[in-house]
């Protein structure tokens, strides 16, 4: 990949896509292309093919997807499976057909692994047991995406790599109280409780599930590193991206309260689902390939909170 290579970032306004664009620009890549969903609906096969034929990208980051937290996944299973299957299928097929794409990176998620997978989760545990029911349709779509990439590599000799990031957070995240992931939701809840002198914040579930959180700039750095240095034949069907450290939701709440400076109480609503009890990735493979995360959870939350109060708070 050189500084003039034509690079398409699908989903460039999202949490991940915007961080990838920022990293690419910082490293001096100048030939970047992108479209909003209203300019190009990636669920429309002919439009996606026409876009690839016209633009002829050489490298593709597939960071467009239909994304949400535990409750959104639970409430909208049809939208999660349909939108994700369509978006990823159209891009992967068009990338192959175009003949111009030298490498494609498909963004999956750590929810592809079995609900009760041995921890930390190795890439090889894929399909070793039943999935977490709250996000099974989304996980099935992501598994289909990585299987498409590996199948195209095997049959057509493409260089499509699938990365499986752990739970992400950072600037440009979705801070919606119903449909977002836990970290942005808790930043907003605690911020608003402090602002309104409200002494109680409600946390969903029991607070005991463990999650691993990766700051999105670190994720973008990992994606660029892999795009530049690693080819599909050097990894198996996918590669994990994480920090190797997890915390309970209860511990996460305490860090967020400390960063925001909130001393009120928290109550746990056990009517809401806990989801997977633990989701910690084994990151030996990416470390062996030479990459490691650099932002601590507390530092990442400080950066995210600062972005939130400037942009949304
Ligand atoms: N957030 C997380 O914690 C994690 C995310 N991931 C993966 O990272 C990837 C990116 O996620 P994230 O950045 O969080 O998601 P966001 O929701 O922040 O961004 C997704 C982007 O996809 C675009 N998009 C959605 N539907 C369409 C469509 N029909 N046509 C064109 N574009 C569309 C949107 O574009 P527009 O703004 O123009 O509408 C949006 O900017 C996903 O594959 C996700 O699975 C993996 C692990 C964890
Ligand atoms: C990245 C990953 O994200 C999703 O899986 P998840 O990790 O379970 O997602 P989550 O961030 O929404 O919740 C994590 C934990 O936190 C608890 N929790 C407390 N209070 C709030 C709260 O206020 N909001 C939310 N959302 N969760 C809360 C919540 O009950 C759960 O125990 C997948 O569906 C799928 O999209 C995927 O791949």
JSON list of N, CA and C in Angstrom, two decimals, residues 75-121:
[
{"chain": "A", "resi": 75, "resn": "UNK", "atom": "N", "xyz": [-33.93, -6.51, 20.25]},
{"chain": "A", "resi": 75, "resn": "UNK", "atom": "CA", "xyz": [-35.22, -6.00, 19.75]},
{"chain": "A", "resi": 75, "resn": "UNK", "atom": "C", "xyz": [-35.36, -6.06, 18.23]},
{"chain": "A", "resi": 76, "resn": "UNK", "atom": "N", "xyz": [-34.25, -5.99, 17.51]},
{"chain": "A", "resi": 76, "resn": "UNK", "atom": "CA", "xyz": [-34.32, -5.87, 16.05]},
{"chain": "A", "resi": 76, "resn": "UNK", "atom": "C", "xyz": [-33.53, -6.98, 15.34]},
{"chain": "A", "resi": 77, "resn": "UNK", "atom": "N", "xyz": [-33.79, -8.25, 15.67]},
{"chain": "A", "resi": 77, "resn": "UNK", "atom": "CA", "xyz": [-32.98, -9.33, 15.09]},
{"chain": "A", "resi": 77, "resn": "UNK", "atom": "C", "xyz": [-33.04, -9.38, 13.56]},
{"chain": "A", "resi": 78, "resn": "UNK", "atom": "N", "xyz": [-34.22, -9.07, 13.00]},
{"chain": "A", "resi": 78, "resn": "UNK", "atom": "CA", "xyz": [-34.34, -9.14, 11.53]},
{"chain": "A", "resi": 78, "resn": "UNK", "atom": "C", "xyz": [-33.48, -8.08, 10.87]},
{"chain": "A", "resi": 79, "resn": "UNK", "atom": "N", "xyz": [-33.52, -6.85, 11.42]},
{"chain": "A", "resi": 79, "resn": "UNK", "atom": "CA", "xyz": [-32.71, -5.77, 10.84]},
{"chain": "A", "resi": 79, "resn": "UNK", "atom": "C", "xyz": [-31.22, -6.11, 10.97]},
{"chain": "A", "resi": 80, "resn": "UNK", "atom": "N", "xyz": [-30.81, -6.69, 12.08]},
{"chain": "A", "resi": 80, "resn": "UNK", "atom": "CA", "xyz": [-29.39, -7.00, 12.27]},
{"chain": "A", "resi": 80, "resn": "UNK", "atom": "C", "xyz": [-28.91, -8.05, 11.27]},
{"chain": "A", "resi": 81, "resn": "UNK", "atom": "N", "xyz": [-29.72, -9.08, 11.05]},
{"chain": "A", "resi": 81, "resn": "UNK", "atom": "CA", "xyz": [-29.23, -10.13, 10.13]},
{"chain": "A", "resi": 81, "resn": "UNK", "atom": "C", "xyz": [-29.35, -9.65, 8.68]},
{"chain": "A", "resi": 82, "resn": "UNK", "atom": "N", "xyz": [-30.47, -9.01, 8.33]},
{"chain": "A", "resi": 82, "resn": "UNK", "atom": "CA", "xyz": [-30.66, -8.60, 6.92]},
{"chain": "A", "resi": 82, "resn": "UNK", "atom": "C", "xyz": [-29.65, -7.53, 6.50]},
{"chain": "A", "resi": 83, "resn": "UNK", "atom": "N", "xyz": [-29.60, -6.43, 7.23]},
{"chain": "A", "resi": 83, "resn": "UNK", "atom": "CA", "xyz": [-28.73, -5.32, 6.82]},
{"chain": "A", "resi": 83, "resn": "UNK", "atom": "C", "xyz": [-27.26, -5.75, 6.75]},
{"chain": "A", "resi": 84, "resn": "UNK", "atom": "N", "xyz": [-26.83, -6.52, 7.73]},
{"chain": "A", "resi": 84, "resn": "UNK", "atom": "CA", "xyz": [-25.41, -6.90, 7.72]},
{"chain": "A", "resi": 84, "resn": "UNK", "atom": "C", "xyz": [-25.08, -7.88, 6.61]},
{"chain": "A", "resi": 85, "resn": "UNK", "atom": "N", "xyz": [-25.97, -8.87, 6.41]},
{"chain": "A", "resi": 85, "resn": "UNK", "atom": "CA", "xyz": [-25.71, -9.82, 5.31]},
{"chain": "A", "resi": 85, "resn": "UNK", "atom": "C", "xyz": [-25.65, -9.09, 3.97]},
{"chain": "A", "resi": 86, "resn": "UNK", "atom": "N", "xyz": [-26.59, -8.15, 3.77]},
{"chain": "A", "resi": 86, "resn": "UNK", "atom": "CA", "xyz": [-26.64, -7.46, 2.48]},
{"chain": "A", "resi": 86, "resn": "UNK", "atom": "C", "xyz": [-25.41, -6.58, 2.26]},
{"chain": "A", "resi": 87, "resn": "UNK", "atom": "N", "xyz": [-25.10, -5.75, 3.25]},
{"chain": "A", "resi": 87, "resn": "UNK", "atom": "CA", "xyz": [-23.98, -4.81, 3.10]},
{"chain": "A", "resi": 87, "resn": "UNK", "atom": "C", "xyz": [-22.68, -5.57, 2.80]},
{"chain": "A", "resi": 88, "resn": "UNK", "atom": "N", "xyz": [-22.38, -6.53, 3.65]},
{"chain": "A", "resi": 88, "resn": "UNK", "atom": "CA", "xyz": [-21.09, -7.22, 3.51]},
{"chain": "A", "resi": 88, "resn": "UNK", "atom": "C", "xyz": [-21.03, -8.09, 2.26]},
{"chain": "A", "resi": 89, "resn": "UNK", "atom": "N", "xyz": [-22.14, -8.74, 1.93]},
{"chain": "A", "resi": 89, "resn": "UNK", "atom": "CA", "xyz": [-22.15, -9.61, 0.75]},
{"chain": "A", "resi": 89, "resn": "UNK", "atom": "C", "xyz": [-21.92, -8.79, -0.52]},
{"chain": "A", "resi": 90, "resn": "UNK", "atom": "N", "xyz": [-22.62, -7.65, -0.61]},
{"chain": "A", "resi": 90, "resn": "UNK", "atom": "CA", "xyz": [-22.48, -6.82, -1.80]},
{"chain": "A", "resi": 90, "resn": "UNK", "atom": "C", "xyz": [-21.05, -6.30, -1.94]},
{"chain": "A", "resi": 91, "resn": "UNK", "atom": "N", "xyz": [-20.45, -5.87, -0.85]},
{"chain": "A", "resi": 91, "resn": "UNK", "atom": "CA", "xyz": [-19.09, -5.31, -0.94]},
{"chain": "A", "resi": 91, "resn": "UNK", "atom": "C", "xyz": [-18.07, -6.41, -1.26]},
{"chain": "A", "resi": 92, "resn": "UNK", "atom": "N", "xyz": [-18.17, -7.54, -0.59]},
{"chain": "A", "resi": 92, "resn": "UNK", "atom": "CA", "xyz": [-17.18, -8.61, -0.81]},
{"chain": "A", "resi": 92, "resn": "UNK", "atom": "C", "xyz": [-17.25, -9.11, -2.26]},
{"chain": "A", "resi": 93, "resn": "UNK", "atom": "N", "xyz": [-18.46, -9.33, -2.75]},
{"chain": "A", "resi": 93, "resn": "UNK", "atom": "CA", "xyz": [-18.61, -9.81, -4.13]},
{"chain": "A", "resi": 93, "resn": "UNK", "atom": "C", "xyz": [-18.14, -8.74, -5.14]},
{"chain": "A", "resi": 94, "resn": "UNK", "atom": "N", "xyz": [-18.52, -7.48, -4.91]},
{"chain": "A", "resi": 94, "resn": "UNK", "atom": "CA", "xyz": [-18.11, -6.41, -5.84]},
{"chain": "A", "resi": 94, "resn": "UNK", "atom": "C", "xyz": [-16.59, -6.23, -5.81]},
{"chain": "A", "resi": 95, "resn": "UNK", "atom": "N", "xyz": [-16.00, -6.39, -4.64]},
{"chain": "A", "resi": 95, "resn": "UNK", "atom": "CA", "xyz": [-14.54, -6.24, -4.53]},
{"chain": "A", "resi": 95, "resn": "UNK", "atom": "C", "xyz": [-13.85, -7.33, -5.34]},
{"chain": "A", "resi": 96, "resn": "UNK", "atom": "N", "xyz": [-14.39, -8.54, -5.27]},
{"chain": "A", "resi": 96, "resn": "UNK", "atom": "CA", "xyz": [-13.81, -9.65, -6.06]},
{"chain": "A", "resi": 96, "resn": "UNK", "atom": "C", "xyz": [-14.01, -9.40, -7.56]},
{"chain": "A", "resi": 97, "resn": "UNK", "atom": "N", "xyz": [-15.25, -9.07, -7.93]},
{"chain": "A", "resi": 97, "resn": "UNK", "atom": "CA", "xyz": [-15.58, -8.89, -9.36]},
{"chain": "A", "resi": 97, "resn": "UNK", "atom": "C", "xyz": [-14.81, -7.74, -10.00]},
{"chain": "A", "resi": 98, "resn": "UNK", "atom": "N", "xyz": [-14.56, -6.69, -9.22]},
{"chain": "A", "resi": 98, "resn": "UNK", "atom": "CA", "xyz": [-13.93, -5.50, -9.80]},
{"chain": "A", "resi": 98, "resn": "UNK", "atom": "C", "xyz": [-12.56, -5.82, -10.37]},
{"chain": "A", "resi": 99, "resn": "UNK", "atom": "N", "xyz": [-11.87, -6.77, -9.75]},
{"chain": "A", "resi": 99, "resn": "UNK", "atom": "CA", "xyz": [-10.52, -7.13, -10.22]},
{"chain": "A", "resi": 99, "resn": "UNK", "atom": "C", "xyz": [-9.46, -6.11, -9.83]},
{"chain": "A", "resi": 100, "resn": "UNK", "atom": "N", "xyz": [-9.87, -5.01, -9.20]},
{"chain": "A", "resi": 100, "resn": "UNK", "atom": "CA", "xyz": [-8.87, -3.98, -8.84]},
{"chain": "A", "resi": 100, "resn": "UNK", "atom": "C", "xyz": [-8.48, -4.03, -7.37]},
{"chain": "A", "resi": 101, "resn": "UNK", "atom": "N", "xyz": [-9.26, -4.75, -6.57]},
{"chain": "A", "resi": 101, "resn": "UNK", "atom": "CA", "xyz": [-9.02, -4.73, -5.11]},
{"chain": "A", "resi": 101, "resn": "UNK", "atom": "C", "xyz": [-7.87, -5.69, -4.74]},
{"chain": "A", "resi": 102, "resn": "UNK", "atom": "N", "xyz": [-6.81, -5.10, -4.17]},
{"chain": "A", "resi": 102, "resn": "UNK", "atom": "CA", "xyz": [-5.64, -5.91, -3.79]},
{"chain": "A", "resi": 102, "resn": "UNK", "atom": "C", "xyz": [-5.83, -6.52, -2.41]},
{"chain": "A", "resi": 103, "resn": "UNK", "atom": "N", "xyz": [-6.53, -5.80, -1.55]},
{"chain": "A", "resi": 103, "resn": "UNK", "atom": "CA", "xyz": [-6.78, -6.34, -0.22]},
{"chain": "A", "resi": 103, "resn": "UNK", "atom": "C", "xyz": [-8.05, -5.72, 0.35]},
{"chain": "A", "resi": 104, "resn": "UNK", "atom": "N", "xyz": [-8.80, -6.55, 1.06]},
{"chain": "A", "resi": 104, "resn": "UNK", "atom": "CA", "xyz": [-10.02, -6.07, 1.72]},
{"chain": "A", "resi": 104, "resn": "UNK", "atom": "C", "xyz": [-9.97, -6.51, 3.19]},
{"chain": "A", "resi": 105, "resn": "UNK", "atom": "N", "xyz": [-10.42, -5.61, 4.06]},
{"chain": "A", "resi": 105, "resn": "UNK", "atom": "CA", "xyz": [-10.52, -5.97, 5.48]},
{"chain": "A", "resi": 105, "resn": "UNK", "atom": "C", "xyz": [-11.97, -5.94, 5.91]},
{"chain": "A", "resi": 106, "resn": "UNK", "atom": "N", "xyz": [-12.44, -7.08, 6.39]},
{"chain": "A", "resi": 106, "resn": "UNK", "atom": "CA", "xyz": [-13.82, -7.20, 6.88]},
{"chain": "A", "resi": 106, "resn": "UNK", "atom": "C", "xyz": [-13.80, -7.08, 8.40]},
{"chain": "A", "resi": 107, "resn": "UNK", "atom": "N", "xyz": [-14.63, -6.15, 8.92]},
{"chain": "A", "resi": 107, "resn": "UNK", "atom": "CA", "xyz": [-14.73, -5.96, 10.37]},
{"chain": "A", "resi": 107, "resn": "UNK", "atom": "C", "xyz": [-15.84, -6.85, 10.92]},
{"chain": "A", "resi": 108, "resn": "UNK", "atom": "N", "xyz": [-15.47, -7.80, 11.75]},
{"chain": "A", "resi": 108, "resn": "UNK", "atom": "CA", "xyz": [-16.46, -8.63, 12.44]},
{"chain": "A", "resi": 108, "resn": "UNK", "atom": "C", "xyz": [-16.58, -8.18, 13.87]},
{"chain": "A", "resi": 109, "resn": "UNK", "atom": "N", "xyz": [-16.79, -9.12, 14.78]},
{"chain": "A", "resi": 109, "resn": "UNK", "atom": "CA", "xyz": [-16.97, -8.75, 16.19]},
{"chain": "A", "resi": 109, "resn": "UNK", "atom": "C", "xyz": [-16.71, -9.97, 17.05]},
{"chain": "A", "resi": 110, "resn": "UNK", "atom": "N", "xyz": [-16.31, -9.74, 18.30]},
{"chain": "A", "resi": 110, "resn": "UNK", "atom": "CA", "xyz": [-16.02, -10.87, 19.20]},
{"chain": "A", "resi": 110, "resn": "UNK", "atom": "C", "xyz": [-17.27, -11.67, 19.56]},
{"chain": "A", "resi": 111, "resn": "UNK", "atom": "N", "xyz": [-18.46, -11.17, 19.19]},
{"chain": "A", "resi": 111, "resn": "UNK", "atom": "CA", "xyz": [-19.67, -11.93, 19.50]},
{"chain": "A", "resi": 111, "resn": "UNK", "atom": "C", "xyz": [-19.85, -13.13, 18.58]},
{"chain": "A", "resi": 112, "resn": "UNK", "atom": "N", "xyz": [-18.94, -13.32, 17.62]},
{"chain": "A", "resi": 112, "resn": "UNK", "atom": "CA", "xyz": [-19.01, -14.52, 16.76]},
{"chain": "A", "resi": 112, "resn": "UNK", "atom": "C", "xyz": [-18.67, -15.79, 17.53]},
{"chain": "A", "resi": 113, "resn": "UNK", "atom": "N", "xyz": [-18.01, -15.63, 18.69]},
{"chain": "A", "resi": 113, "resn": "UNK", "atom": "CA", "xyz": [-17.55, -16.82, 19.42]},
{"chain": "A", "resi": 113, "resn": "UNK", "atom": "C", "xyz": [-18.65, -17.37, 20.32]},
{"chain": "A", "resi": 114, "resn": "UNK", "atom": "N", "xyz": [-18.56, -18.67, 20.68]},
{"chain": "A", "resi": 114, "resn": "UNK", "atom": "CA", "xyz": [-19.59, -19.28, 21.52]},
{"chain": "A", "resi": 114, "resn": "UNK", "atom": "C", "xyz": [-19.78, -18.54, 22.85]},
{"chain": "A", "resi": 115, "resn": "UNK", "atom": "N", "xyz": [-21.01, -18.54, 23.33]},
{"chain": "A", "resi": 115, "resn": "UNK", "atom": "CA", "xyz": [-21.36, -17.83, 24.57]},
{"chain": "A", "resi": 115, "resn": "UNK", "atom": "C", "xyz": [-20.47, -18.28, 25.73]},
{"chain": "A", "resi": 116, "resn": "UNK", "atom": "N", "xyz": [-20.22, -19.59, 25.83]},
{"chain": "A", "resi": 116, "resn": "UNK", "atom": "CA", "xyz": [-19.43, -20.09, 26.96]},
{"chain": "A", "resi": 116, "resn": "UNK", "atom": "C", "xyz": [-18.04, -20.54, 26.51]},
{"chain": "A", "resi": 117, "resn": "UNK", "atom": "N", "xyz": [-17.46, -19.81, 25.56]},
{"chain": "A", "resi": 117, "resn": "UNK", "atom": "CA", "xyz": [-16.12, -20.18, 25.07]},
{"chain": "A", "resi": 117, "resn": "UNK", "atom": "C", "xyz": [-15.11, -20.10, 26.21]},
{"chain": "A", "resi": 118, "resn": "UNK", "atom": "N", "xyz": [-14.12, -20.97, 26.15]},
{"chain": "A", "resi": 118, "resn": "UNK", "atom": "CA", "xyz": [-13.01, -20.89, 27.11]},
{"chain": "A", "resi": 118, "resn": "UNK", "atom": "C", "xyz": [-12.36, -19.53, 26.97]},
{"chain": "A", "resi": 119, "resn": "UNK", "atom": "N", "xyz": [-11.89, -18.96, 28.09]},
{"chain": "A", "resi": 119, "resn": "UNK", "atom": "CA", "xyz": [-11.32, -17.60, 28.08]},
{"chain": "A", "resi": 119, "resn": "UNK", "atom": "C", "xyz": [-9.82, -17.65, 28.35]},
{"chain": "A", "resi": 120, "resn": "UNK", "atom": "N", "xyz": [-9.01, -16.75, 27.83]},
{"chain": "A", "resi": 120, "resn": "UNK", "atom": "CA", "xyz": [-9.35, -15.84, 26.76]},
{"chain": "A", "resi": 120, "resn": "UNK", "atom": "C", "xyz": [-9.61, -16.60, 25.45]},
{"chain": "A", "resi": 121, "resn": "UNK", "atom": "N", "xyz": [-10.43, -15.99, 24.58]},
{"chain": "A", "resi": 121, "resn": "UNK", "atom": "CA", "xyz": [-10.96, -16.70, 23.41]},
{"chain": "A", "resi": 121, "resn": "UNK", "atom": "C", "xyz": [-9.96, -16.70, 22.25]}
]
